[in-house]
PDB file of C-alpha atoms and ligand atoms in Angstrom:
ATOM      1  CA  MET B 274      -4.987 -63.072 164.971  1.00 44.00           C
ATOM      2  CA  SER B 275      -3.044 -65.562 163.220  1.00 63.00           C
ATOM      3  CA  ILE B 276       0.604 -64.922 163.213  1.00 66.00           C
ATOM      4  CA  SER B 277       2.438 -65.104 159.009  1.00 74.00           C
ATOM      5  CA  PHE B 278       3.862 -68.071 158.383  1.00 70.00           C
ATOM      6  CA  ASP B 279       7.482 -66.856 158.626  1.00 67.00           C
ATOM      7  CA  GLN B 280       7.622 -65.983 162.059  1.00 75.00           C
ATOM      8  CA  HIS B 281       6.785 -69.301 162.947  1.00 90.00           C
ATOM      9  CA  GLN B 282      10.355 -70.271 163.718  1.00 94.00           C
ATOM     10  CA  ASP B 283       9.498 -73.553 163.823  1.00 95.00           C
ATOM     11  CA  VAL B 284       8.221 -74.041 160.304  1.00 95.00           C
ATOM     12  CA  ILE B 285      11.603 -71.720 159.465  1.00 96.00           C
ATOM     13  CA  LYS B 286      13.730 -74.943 161.450  1.00 97.00           C
ATOM     14  CA  LEU B 287      11.561 -77.461 159.337  1.00 97.00           C
ATOM     15  CA  LEU B 288      11.703 -76.731 156.221  1.00 97.00           C
ATOM     16  CA  LYS B 289      15.451 -75.291 156.676  1.00 98.00           C
ATOM     17  CA  ILE B 290      16.348 -78.676 157.894  1.00 98.00           C
ATOM     18  CA  SER B 291      13.834 -81.119 155.621  1.00 98.00           C
ATOM     19  CA  SER B 292      15.815 -79.569 152.354  1.00 98.00           C
ATOM     20  CA  GLY B 293      18.974 -80.578 153.133  1.00 98.00           C
ATOM     21  CA  PHE B 294      20.332 -76.901 154.985  1.00 98.00           C
ATOM     22  CA  THR B 295      22.389 -78.684 157.826  1.00 98.00           C
ATOM     23  CA  SER B 296      23.610 -81.025 155.975  1.00 98.00           C
ATOM     24  CA  GLU B 297      27.466 -80.962 154.514  1.00 98.00           C
ATOM     25  CA  ASN B 298      25.610 -83.372 151.566  1.00 98.00           C
ATOM     26  CA  GLY B 299      24.154 -83.181 148.968  1.00 98.00           C
ATOM     27  CA  ASP B 300      23.365 -80.178 145.526  1.00 98.00           C
ATOM     28  CA  PRO B 301      23.121 -76.453 146.709  1.00 98.00           C
ATOM     29  CA  ARG B 302      21.262 -75.280 144.382  1.00 98.00           C
ATOM     30  CA  PHE B 303      18.304 -77.924 144.235  1.00 99.00           C
ATOM     31  CA  LYS B 304      18.025 -78.035 147.802  1.00 99.00           C
ATOM     32  CA  LYS B 305      17.593 -73.349 147.077  1.00 98.00           C
ATOM     33  CA  ILE B 306      15.045 -74.596 144.693  1.00 98.00           C
ATOM     34  CA  ILE B 307      13.197 -77.296 147.498  1.00 98.00           C
ATOM     35  CA  HIS B 308      13.521 -75.482 149.468  1.00 98.00           C
ATOM     36  CA  GLN B 309      11.624 -72.432 148.103  1.00 98.00           C
ATOM     37  CA  LEU B 310       8.835 -75.466 146.485  1.00 98.00           C
ATOM     38  CA  LEU B 311       8.291 -76.336 149.593  1.00 98.00           C
ATOM     39  CA  GLY B 312       7.636 -72.509 151.053  1.00 96.00           C
ATOM     40  CA  ASP B 313       5.741 -71.676 148.505  1.00 96.00           C
ATOM     41  CA  ILE B 314       3.476 -74.941 149.078  1.00 97.00           C
ATOM     42  CA  CYS B 315       3.373 -74.047 152.918  1.00 96.00           C
ATOM     43  CA  ARG B 316       2.116 -70.498 151.893  1.00 94.00           C
ATOM     44  CA  LEU B 317      -0.240 -71.759 150.017  1.00 96.00           C
ATOM     45  CA  VAL B 318      -2.225 -73.866 152.394  1.00 96.00           C
ATOM     46  CA  GLU B 319      -1.971 -70.802 154.625  1.00 94.00           C
ATOM     47  CA  GLN B 320      -3.435 -68.070 151.969  1.00 95.00           C
ATOM     48  CA  TYR B 321      -6.303 -70.488 151.088  1.00 97.00           C
ATOM     49  CA  ASP B 322      -6.412 -72.503 154.509  1.00 97.00           C
ATOM     50  CA  ILE B 323      -5.775 -75.803 151.955  1.00 97.00           C
ATOM     51  CA  SER B 324      -7.820 -79.020 154.579  1.00 98.00           C
ATOM     52  CA  ALA B 325      -5.838 -81.605 155.418  1.00 98.00           C
ATOM     53  CA  GLU B 326      -8.725 -83.860 152.976  1.00 98.00           C
ATOM     54  CA  GLU B 327      -7.874 -81.220 150.408  1.00 98.00           C
ATOM     55  CA  PHE B 328      -4.267 -82.038 150.787  1.00 98.00           C
ATOM     56  CA  TRP B 329      -4.424 -85.241 150.566  1.00 98.00           C
ATOM     57  CA  GLN B 330      -6.264 -85.817 147.475  1.00 98.00           C
ATOM     58  CA  ALA B 331      -3.795 -83.413 146.052  1.00 98.00           C
ATOM     59  CA  ILE B 332      -1.125 -85.565 146.529  1.00 98.00           C
ATOM     60  CA  ASN B 333      -3.242 -88.624 145.325  1.00 98.00           C
ATOM     61  CA  TYR B 334      -3.735 -86.401 141.953  1.00 98.00           C
ATOM     62  CA  LEU B 335       0.139 -86.931 142.255  1.00 98.00           C
ATOM     63  CA  HIS B 336       0.367 -90.633 142.050  1.00 98.00           C
ATOM     64  CA  THR B 337      -3.372 -90.860 139.867  1.00 98.00           C
ATOM     65  CA  LEU B 338      -0.953 -88.502 137.189  1.00 98.00           C
ATOM     66  CA  GLY B 339       1.828 -90.947 137.667  1.00 98.00           C
ATOM     67  CA  GLY B 340       0.349 -94.023 137.173  1.00 98.00           C
ATOM     68  CA  ARG B 341      -1.238 -92.799 133.898  1.00 98.00           C
ATOM     69  CA  GLN B 342       1.778 -91.231 132.293  1.00 97.00           C
ATOM     70  CA  GLU B 343      -0.062 -88.219 132.232  1.00 98.00           C
ATOM     71  CA  ALA B 344       2.900 -85.784 133.999  1.00 98.00           C
ATOM     72  CA  ALA B 345       4.481 -83.870 130.741  1.00 98.00           C
ATOM     73  CA  LEU B 346       0.256 -84.235 129.191  1.00 98.00           C
ATOM     74  CA  LEU B 347      -0.968 -82.070 132.240  1.00 99.00           C
ATOM     75  CA  ALA B 348       2.492 -79.836 131.326  1.00 98.00           C
ATOM     76  CA  ALA B 349       1.609 -79.210 127.498  1.00 98.00           C
ATOM     77  CA  GLY B 350      -2.227 -78.162 129.105  1.00 99.00           C
ATOM     78  CA  LEU B 351      -0.276 -75.665 131.666  1.00 99.00           C
ATOM     79  CA  GLY B 352       1.339 -74.024 129.663  1.00 98.00           C
ATOM     80  CA  LEU B 353       4.703 -74.593 131.096  1.00 99.00           C
ATOM     81  CA  GLU B 354       6.054 -76.352 128.215  1.00 98.00           C
ATOM     82  CA  HIS B 355       5.139 -73.634 125.871  1.00 98.00           C
ATOM     83  CA  PHE B 356       7.271 -71.378 128.340  1.00 98.00           C
ATOM     84  CA  LEU B 357      10.013 -72.892 128.082  1.00 98.00           C
ATOM     85  CA  ASP B 358       9.595 -72.054 124.008  1.00 98.00           C
ATOM     86  CA  LEU B 359       8.917 -67.957 125.325  1.00 98.00           C
ATOM     87  CA  ARG B 360      11.976 -68.426 127.226  1.00 98.00           C
ATOM     88  CA  ASP B 361      14.222 -69.780 123.837  1.00 98.00           C
ATOM     89  CA  ASP B 362      12.918 -67.662 121.916  1.00 98.00           C
ATOM     90  CA  GLN B 363      13.934 -64.841 123.858  1.00 98.00           C
ATOM     91  CA  ARG B 364      17.451 -66.581 124.404  1.00 97.00           C
ATOM     92  CA  GLU B 365      17.265 -66.710 120.484  1.00 97.00           C
ATOM     93  CA  GLN B 366      16.203 -62.853 120.690  1.00 97.00           C
ATOM     94  CA  ALA B 367      19.247 -61.927 122.241  1.00 98.00           C
ATOM     95  CA  GLN B 368      21.443 -63.461 120.775  1.00 96.00           C
ATOM     96  CA  GLY B 369      19.940 -61.032 116.840  1.00 96.00           C
ATOM     97  CA  LEU B 370      18.529 -64.539 115.212  1.00 96.00           C
ATOM     98  CA  THR B 371      15.674 -63.890 113.300  1.00 94.00           C
ATOM     99  CA  GLY B 372      14.112 -65.353 110.699  1.00 95.00           C
ATOM    100  CA  GLY B 373      13.923 -68.596 111.407  1.00 97.00           C
ATOM    101  CA  THR B 374      11.055 -71.620 111.332  1.00 98.00           C
ATOM    102  CA  PRO B 375       9.343 -70.809 115.084  1.00 98.00           C
ATOM    103  CA  ARG B 376      10.085 -73.458 117.701  1.00 98.00           C
ATOM    104  CA  THR B 377       6.708 -74.829 119.468  1.00 98.00           C
ATOM    105  CA  ILE B 378       6.441 -77.975 122.217  1.00 98.00           C
ATOM    106  CA  GLU B 379       7.331 -81.045 121.249  1.00 98.00           C
ATOM    107  CA  GLY B 380       3.747 -82.063 123.728  1.00 98.00           C
ATOM    108  CA  PRO B 381       4.064 -86.183 125.361  1.00 98.00           C
ATOM    109  CA  LEU B 382       3.906 -88.275 122.531  1.00 98.00           C
ATOM    110  CA  TYR B 383       7.570 -88.930 120.408  1.00 98.00           C
ATOM    111  CA  VAL B 384       8.553 -92.282 120.435  1.00 98.00           C
ATOM    112  CA  ALA B 385      11.350 -92.691 119.175  1.00 98.00           C
ATOM    113  CA  ASN B 386      13.231 -94.526 115.519  1.00 98.00           C
ATOM    114  CA  ALA B 387      10.956 -94.277 113.276  1.00 98.00           C
ATOM    115  CA  PRO B 388      11.516 -95.876 110.238  1.00 98.00           C
ATOM    116  CA  LEU B 389      13.807 -93.593 107.979  1.00 98.00           C
ATOM    117  CA  SER B 390      13.987 -93.262 104.379  1.00 98.00           C
ATOM    118  CA  GLU B 391      15.337 -91.203 101.735  1.00 98.00           C
ATOM    119  CA  GLY B 392      13.417 -88.363 100.070  1.00 98.00           C
ATOM    120  CA  PHE B 393      10.269 -90.052 100.823  1.00 98.00           C
ATOM    121  CA  ALA B 394       8.351 -92.143 102.675  1.00 98.00           C
ATOM    122  CA  ARG B 395       4.987 -93.521 103.218  1.00 98.00           C
ATOM    123  CA  MET B 396       3.633 -92.820 106.699  1.00 98.00           C
ATOM    124  CA  ASP B 397       0.295 -95.220 106.725  1.00 98.00           C
ATOM    125  CA  ASP B 398      -0.211 -97.976 107.231  1.00 98.00           C
ATOM    126  CA  GLY B 399      -3.453 -98.949 105.584  1.00 97.00           C
ATOM    127  CA  GLU B 400      -5.601 -98.829 108.186  1.00 97.00           C
ATOM    128  CA  ASP B 401      -7.369 -96.099 108.731  1.00 93.00           C
ATOM    129  CA  ALA B 402      -9.714 -94.182 105.495  1.00 90.00           C
ATOM    130  CA  GLY B 403      -8.683 -91.337 106.038  1.00 93.00           C
ATOM    131  CA  GLU B 404      -7.940 -88.470 104.104  1.00 97.00           C
ATOM    132  CA  LEU B 405      -5.526 -88.316 101.555  1.00 98.00           C
ATOM    133  CA  MET B 406      -2.629 -86.509 102.449  1.00 98.00           C
ATOM    134  CA  TRP B 407       0.601 -85.467 100.525  1.00 98.00           C
ATOM    135  CA  LEU B 408       2.846 -83.764 102.491  1.00 99.00           C
ATOM    136  CA  GLN B 409       5.808 -81.571 101.195  1.00 98.00           C
ATOM    137  CA  GLY B 410       8.232 -79.186 101.646  1.00 98.00           C
ATOM    138  CA  GLN B 411      12.051 -77.709 102.152  1.00 98.00           C
ATOM    139  CA  VAL B 412      14.597 -77.771 104.682  1.00 98.00           C
ATOM    140  CA  ASN B 413      16.517 -75.501 104.509  1.00 98.00           C
ATOM    141  CA  ASP B 414      19.495 -73.077 105.818  1.00 98.00           C
ATOM    142  CA  ALA B 415      19.467 -69.221 107.126  1.00 96.00           C
ATOM    143  CA  ASP B 416      19.942 -68.018 103.736  1.00 97.00           C
ATOM    144  CA  GLY B 417      17.403 -70.030 101.980  1.00 97.00           C
ATOM    145  CA  ARG B 418      19.929 -73.069 100.152  1.00 98.00           C
ATOM    146  CA  PRO B 419      18.512 -76.208  99.963  1.00 98.00           C
ATOM    147  CA  LEU B 420      19.685 -78.438 102.872  1.00 98.00           C
ATOM    148  CA  ALA B 421      20.087 -82.488 101.412  1.00 98.00           C
ATOM    149  CA  ASP B 422      20.445 -84.932 104.162  1.00 98.00           C
ATOM    150  CA  ALA B 423      18.220 -82.554 106.533  1.00 98.00           C
ATOM    151  CA  VAL B 424      16.075 -84.952 108.692  1.00 98.00           C
ATOM    152  CA  VAL B 425      12.708 -84.409 109.012  1.00 99.00           C
ATOM    153  CA  ASP B 426      11.625 -86.539 111.813  1.00 98.00           C
ATOM    154  CA  ILE B 427       7.525 -86.754 111.969  1.00 99.00           C
ATOM    155  CA  TRP B 428       4.389 -88.283 113.675  1.00 98.00           C
ATOM    156  CA  HIS B 429       0.666 -87.531 113.798  1.00 98.00           C
ATOM    157  CA  ALA B 430      -2.482 -89.055 115.060  1.00 98.00           C
ATOM    158  CA  ASN B 431      -5.185 -90.601 113.161  1.00 98.00           C
ATOM    159  CA  THR B 432      -7.918 -89.635 111.826  1.00 98.00           C
ATOM    160  CA  LEU B 433      -9.031 -90.175 115.587  1.00 98.00           C
ATOM    161  CA  GLY B 434      -6.640 -88.043 116.899  1.00 98.00           C
ATOM    162  CA  ASN B 435      -4.891 -90.790 118.164  1.00 98.00           C
ATOM    163  CA  TYR B 436      -0.487 -91.344 118.331  1.00 98.00           C
ATOM    164  CA  SER B 437       0.501 -95.611 117.566  1.00 98.00           C
ATOM    165  CA  PHE B 438       1.421 -96.592 119.784  1.00 98.00           C
ATOM    166  CA  PHE B 439      -0.023 -95.090 122.486  1.00 97.00           C
ATOM    167  CA  ASP B 440      -2.284 -97.101 121.260  1.00 98.00           C
ATOM    168  CA  LYS B 441      -2.436-100.026 121.176  1.00 98.00           C
ATOM    169  CA  SER B 442      -4.649-100.992 117.743  1.00 98.00           C
ATOM    170  CA  GLN B 443      -2.499 -98.671 115.308  1.00 98.00           C
ATOM    171  CA  SER B 444       0.718-100.802 114.091  1.00 98.00           C
ATOM    172  CA  ASP B 445       4.175 -99.732 115.211  1.00 98.00           C
ATOM    173  CA  PHE B 446       4.775 -96.734 113.954  1.00 98.00           C
ATOM    174  CA  ASN B 447       2.393 -95.987 111.742  1.00 98.00           C
ATOM    175  CA  LEU B 448       2.280 -92.467 111.069  1.00 98.00           C
ATOM    176  CA  ARG B 449       5.853 -92.233 112.388  1.00 98.00           C
ATOM    177  CA  ARG B 450       8.550 -91.911 109.984  1.00 99.00           C
ATOM    178  CA  ARG B 451      12.116 -90.012 109.041  1.00 98.00           C
ATOM    179  CA  VAL B 452      12.855 -88.900 105.560  1.00 99.00           C
ATOM    180  CA  LYS B 453      16.331 -87.241 104.741  1.00 98.00           C
ATOM    181  CA  THR B 454      15.830 -84.618 102.568  1.00 98.00           C
ATOM    182  CA  ASP B 455      16.939 -85.088  98.919  1.00 98.00           C
ATOM    183  CA  ALA B 456      19.616 -82.838  97.225  1.00 98.00           C
ATOM    184  CA  ASN B 457      17.951 -80.432  96.213  1.00 98.00           C
ATOM    185  CA  GLY B 458      16.396 -79.807 100.894  1.00 98.00           C
ATOM    186  CA  ARG B 459      13.093 -81.466 100.181  1.00 98.00           C
ATOM    187  CA  TYR B 460      11.016 -83.662 101.271  1.00 99.00           C
ATOM    188  CA  ARG B 461       8.067 -86.229 100.843  1.00 98.00           C
ATOM    189  CA  VAL B 462       5.172 -87.918 102.436  1.00 98.00           C
ATOM    190  CA  ARG B 463       2.194 -89.898 101.673  1.00 98.00           C
ATOM    191  CA  SER B 464       0.110 -90.866 104.461  1.00 98.00           C
ATOM    192  CA  ILE B 465      -3.952 -89.245 105.623  1.00 98.00           C
ATOM    193  CA  VAL B 466      -5.089 -86.428 107.302  1.00 98.00           C
ATOM    194  CA  PRO B 467      -4.919 -85.948 111.099  1.00 98.00           C
ATOM    195  CA  SER B 468      -7.440 -85.036 113.398  1.00 98.00           C
ATOM    196  CA  GLY B 469      -7.205 -82.994 115.594  1.00 98.00           C
ATOM    197  CA  TYR B 470      -5.853 -84.437 119.647  1.00 98.00           C
ATOM    198  CA  GLY B 471      -8.249 -84.807 122.952  1.00 98.00           C
ATOM    199  CA  CYS B 472      -6.944 -85.337 126.493  1.00 98.00           C
ATOM    200  CA  PRO B 473      -8.118 -89.130 127.210  1.00 98.00           C
ATOM    201  CA  PRO B 474     -11.906 -87.924 129.121  1.00 98.00           C
ATOM    202  CA  ASP B 475     -10.749 -89.951 132.108  1.00 98.00           C
ATOM    203  CA  GLY B 476      -7.920 -89.127 132.801  1.00 98.00           C
ATOM    204  CA  PRO B 477      -6.635 -87.138 135.166  1.00 98.00           C
ATOM    205  CA  THR B 478      -5.469 -84.113 132.877  1.00 99.00           C
ATOM    206  CA  GLN B 479      -8.789 -83.758 132.185  1.00 99.00           C
ATOM    207  CA  ALA B 480     -10.048 -83.860 135.540  1.00 98.00           C
ATOM    208  CA  LEU B 481      -7.887 -80.895 136.614  1.00 98.00           C
ATOM    209  CA  LEU B 482      -8.810 -79.010 132.945  1.00 99.00           C
ATOM    210  CA  ASN B 483     -12.653 -79.950 133.906  1.00 99.00           C
ATOM    211  CA  ARG B 484     -12.293 -77.711 137.013  1.00 98.00           C
ATOM    212  CA  LEU B 485     -10.592 -75.100 135.394  1.00 98.00           C
ATOM    213  CA  GLY B 486     -13.632 -74.675 133.745  1.00 99.00           C
ATOM    214  CA  ARG B 487     -11.024 -75.422 130.516  1.00 99.00           C
ATOM    215  CA  HIS B 488     -11.484 -78.015 127.539  1.00 98.00           C
ATOM    216  CA  GLY B 489      -8.251 -80.097 126.048  1.00 98.00           C
ATOM    217  CA  ASN B 490      -8.043 -80.153 122.780  1.00 98.00           C
ATOM    218  CA  ARG B 491      -6.205 -79.884 119.760  1.00 98.00           C
ATOM    219  CA  PRO B 492      -6.604 -78.502 116.836  1.00 98.00           C
ATOM    220  CA  ALA B 493      -4.983 -81.327 113.576  1.00 98.00           C
ATOM    221  CA  HIS B 494      -1.418 -80.854 113.595  1.00 98.00           C
ATOM    222  CA  ILE B 495       1.793 -82.738 112.931  1.00 99.00           C
ATOM    223  CA  HIS B 496       5.240 -82.581 114.604  1.00 99.00           C
ATOM    224  CA  PHE B 497       8.440 -81.922 113.399  1.00 99.00           C
ATOM    225  CA  PHE B 498      11.681 -82.211 114.458  1.00 98.00           C
ATOM    226  CA  ILE B 499      14.217 -81.189 112.097  1.00 98.00           C
ATOM    227  CA  SER B 500      17.917 -81.503 112.016  1.00 98.00           C
ATOM    228  CA  ALA B 501      21.161 -81.020 110.022  1.00 98.00           C
ATOM    229  CA  PRO B 502      24.685 -81.268 110.650  1.00 97.00           C
ATOM    230  CA  GLY B 503      25.836 -77.072 111.727  1.00 98.00           C
ATOM    231  CA  HIS B 504      22.317 -76.562 111.843  1.00 98.00           C
ATOM    232  CA  LYS B 505      20.144 -75.539 115.148  1.00 98.00           C
ATOM    233  CA  HIS B 506      17.936 -78.600 116.341  1.00 98.00           C
ATOM    234  CA  LEU B 507      14.219 -77.485 116.363  1.00 98.00           C
ATOM    235  CA  THR B 508      10.924 -79.047 117.851  1.00 98.00           C
ATOM    236  CA  THR B 509       8.144 -77.435 116.114  1.00 98.00           C
ATOM    237  CA  GLN B 510       4.714 -78.545 114.673  1.00 98.00           C
ATOM    238  CA  ILE B 511       2.362 -76.646 111.494  1.00 98.00           C
ATOM    239  CA  ASN B 512      -0.533 -76.509 112.285  1.00 98.00           C
ATOM    240  CA  LEU B 513      -3.676 -77.469 109.766  1.00 98.00           C
ATOM    241  CA  ASN B 514      -5.271 -74.481 108.931  1.00 98.00           C
ATOM    242  CA  GLY B 515      -9.460 -74.401 109.087  1.00 97.00           C
ATOM    243  CA  ASP B 516      -9.616 -76.357 112.205  1.00 98.00           C
ATOM    244  CA  ARG B 517     -12.081 -74.952 115.134  1.00 98.00           C
ATOM    245  CA  TYR B 518      -9.693 -75.136 117.685  1.00 98.00           C
ATOM    246  CA  LEU B 519      -6.596 -73.432 115.809  1.00 98.00           C
ATOM    247  CA  TRP B 520      -6.136 -70.649 118.032  1.00 98.00           C
ATOM    248  CA  ASP B 521      -7.984 -72.133 121.143  1.00 98.00           C
ATOM    249  CA  ASP B 522      -5.209 -75.107 121.117  1.00 98.00           C
ATOM    250  CA  PHE B 523      -5.220 -76.387 124.988  1.00 98.00           C
ATOM    251  CA  ALA B 524      -1.653 -76.911 124.792  1.00 98.00           C
ATOM    252  CA  PHE B 525      -1.129 -72.958 123.239  1.00 98.00           C
ATOM    253  CA  ALA B 526       1.291 -74.985 120.631  1.00 98.00           C
ATOM    254  CA  THR B 527      -0.703 -73.034 117.694  1.00 98.00           C
ATOM    255  CA  ARG B 528       2.221 -69.833 116.924  1.00 98.00           C
ATOM    256  CA  ASP B 529       1.682 -67.322 113.246  1.00 97.00           C
ATOM    257  CA  GLY B 530       4.312 -68.812 111.044  1.00 98.00           C
ATOM    258  CA  LEU B 531       3.786 -72.405 111.958  1.00 98.00           C
ATOM    259  CA  ILE B 532      -0.591 -72.264 109.985  1.00 98.00           C
ATOM    260  CA  ALA B 533      -0.717 -74.398 106.491  1.00 98.00           C
ATOM    261  CA  ASP B 534      -3.000 -74.151 105.034  1.00 98.00           C
ATOM    262  CA  PRO B 535      -4.554 -77.940 102.768  1.00 98.00           C
ATOM    263  CA  VAL B 536      -5.232 -77.268  99.733  1.00 98.00           C
ATOM    264  CA  LYS B 537      -7.007 -80.157  97.739  1.00 98.00           C
ATOM    265  CA  ILE B 538      -6.656 -81.750  94.697  1.00 98.00           C
ATOM    266  CA  THR B 539      -7.464 -83.072  92.004  1.00 98.00           C
ATOM    267  CA  ASP B 540      -6.031 -82.484  88.637  1.00 98.00           C
ATOM    268  CA  PRO B 541      -5.037 -85.844  87.404  1.00 98.00           C
ATOM    269  CA  ALA B 542      -1.610 -84.940  85.968  1.00 98.00           C
ATOM    270  CA  ILE B 543      -0.693 -84.190  89.584  1.00 98.00           C
ATOM    271  CA  VAL B 544      -2.036 -87.844  91.160  1.00 98.00           C
ATOM    272  CA  ALA B 545      -0.225 -89.905  89.199  1.00 98.00           C
ATOM    273  CA  GLN B 546       3.249 -88.036  88.862  1.00 98.00           C
ATOM    274  CA  ARG B 547       3.158 -88.660  92.543  1.00 98.00           C
ATOM    275  CA  ASP B 548       1.999 -91.593  92.634  1.00 98.00           C
ATOM    276  CA  LEU B 549      -1.670 -91.619  94.679  1.00 98.00           C
ATOM    277  CA  PRO B 550      -5.249 -93.308  94.181  1.00 97.00           C
ATOM    278  CA  GLY B 551      -6.806 -89.779  93.433  1.00 97.00           C
ATOM    279  CA  ALA B 552      -7.577 -86.865  95.156  1.00 98.00           C
ATOM    280  CA  HIS B 553      -6.281 -86.262  97.933  1.00 98.00           C
ATOM    281  CA  THR B 554      -5.381 -83.211 100.635  1.00 98.00           C
ATOM    282  CA  GLU B 555      -2.048 -81.145  99.645  1.00 98.00           C
ATOM    283  CA  VAL B 556      -0.019 -79.828 103.046  1.00 98.00           C
ATOM    284  CA  SER B 557       3.050 -78.284 102.026  1.00 98.00           C
ATOM    285  CA  PHE B 558       5.357 -76.646 104.801  1.00 98.00           C
ATOM    286  CA  ASN B 559       9.574 -75.201 104.254  1.00 98.00           C
ATOM    287  CA  PHE B 560      11.869 -75.130 107.889  1.00 98.00           C
ATOM    288  CA  SER B 561      14.856 -72.547 107.752  1.00 98.00           C
ATOM    289  CA  LEU B 562      17.167 -73.548 110.286  1.00 98.00           C
ATOM    290  CA  TYR B 563      19.649 -72.034 112.188  1.00 98.00           C
ATOM    291  CA  PRO B 564      23.357 -72.357 111.787  1.00 97.00           C
ATOM    292  CA  THR B 565      25.429 -73.378 114.578  1.00 97.00           C
ATOM    293  CA  THR B 566      28.736 -74.601 115.871  1.00 96.00           C
ATOM    294  CA  ASP B 567      27.885 -76.447 119.206  1.00 97.00           C
ATOM    295  CA  ASP B 568      26.879 -79.493 119.218  1.00 96.00           C
ATOM    296  CA  GLU B 569      24.458 -79.434 121.882  1.00 97.00           C
ATOM    297  CA  GLU B 570      22.338 -76.652 119.714  1.00 97.00           C
ATOM    298  CA  GLN B 571      22.605 -79.765 117.139  1.00 97.00           C
ATOM    299  CA  GLN B 572      20.891 -82.484 119.142  1.00 97.00           C
ATOM    300  CA  ARG B 573      16.878 -82.475 120.333  1.00 96.00           C
ATOM    301  CA  ILE B 574      17.507 -81.925 124.397  1.00 94.00           C
ATOM    302  CA  LYS B 575      18.093 -84.639 127.004  1.00 95.00           C
ATOM    303  CA  ARG B 576      14.175 -86.027 128.357  1.00 96.00           C
ATOM    304  CA  ALA B 577      12.694 -89.111 129.282  1.00 94.00           C
ATOM    305  CA  ARG B 578      10.260 -90.461 125.712  1.00 96.00           C
ATOM    306  CA  ALA B 579       8.430 -93.440 124.953  1.00 94.00           C
ATOM    307  CA  LEU B 580      11.703 -96.187 122.884  1.00 91.00           C
ATOM    308  CA  GLN B 581      10.333 -99.068 120.932  1.00 86.00           C
ATOM    309  CA  ASP B 582      12.521-101.430 119.575  1.00 74.00           C
TER     310      ASP B 582
HETATM  311  C1  MBD R  57      -0.102 -84.756 121.065  1.00 51.44           C
HETATM  312  O1  MBD R  57      -1.094 -84.455 120.217  1.00 51.44           O
HETATM  313  C2  MBD R  57       0.237 -82.992 121.654  1.00 51.44           C
HETATM  314  O2  MBD R  57       0.602 -83.081 120.465  1.00 51.44           O
HETATM  315  C3  MBD R  57       0.178 -83.083 122.944  1.00 51.44           C
HETATM  316  C4  MBD R  57       1.485 -81.368 123.105  1.00 51.44           C
HETATM  317  C5  MBD R  57      -0.220 -82.711 124.042  1.00 51.44           C
HETATM  318  C6  MBD R  57      -0.606 -84.270 123.442  1.00 51.44           C
HETATM  319  C7  MBD R  57      -1.267 -84.600 122.622  1.00 51.44           C
HETATM  320 FE1   FE R  58      -0.081 -83.988 118.907  1.00 51.44          FE
END
């Protein structure tokens, strides 16, 4: 005969004390959140008859996850980061905001303070042979008017799917640049075509995904933060059409409206005009920002991020 969890007076009392309900100090909202979380964990242990050995395996998993700095990677892989986007979308819809460039997750691999230039940047250091990429577009306001001096902060992987800073074999800020849009709201970038990302195969995120029967791959993509005074900060990515993982992204970042078609350019006149060494892949993408007077909305959300310099 089993008594349901809720009926154990000693468990109820335990969780009230451990969540600080019997203390006058502390943060009331936080106490409630921890109380619910602990209760949910206890109910899971009961419902799935989780053994002490399994429990300590889970605790050790958290140690490994933190030690490998993969907590943010797991949050992306479990769809929780995308869930936050869905909530933000809903809020925007309720405010009647439609037609702007869709947001999508930041992911765990941004590094602040990339070199800043006006109108144009070369993003690659020339070490990765790769396929030459010309990335270009325009930042517009909600009425389609170009926004000059918007900051386009771009980061992407190399041909092995690795990001500088996290991959110490790459030079500082390789494939990371900030470009200010010109008078016509335009940005232009010379880089190399990125490859898709795969979770570290020996890491705790991939280990969890394996037990879910899931892969840990992302399609080839390019990340953007777009900001301009008087406009809502935009965190987004574009995915390159044709990638086998385009609609099978382990981090759920692909969205309608965020797919770019790579175009092969061989015309010598265009090559010369762009001052490129030869044939290349052109990726064009325009952004549309919502207006705001709220200072907070003009900034990217606060979270711990890698800092270089
Ligand atoms: C990435 O490059 C990425 O963008 C996300 C969201 C997760 C892991 C690696
Ligand atoms: Fe990425």
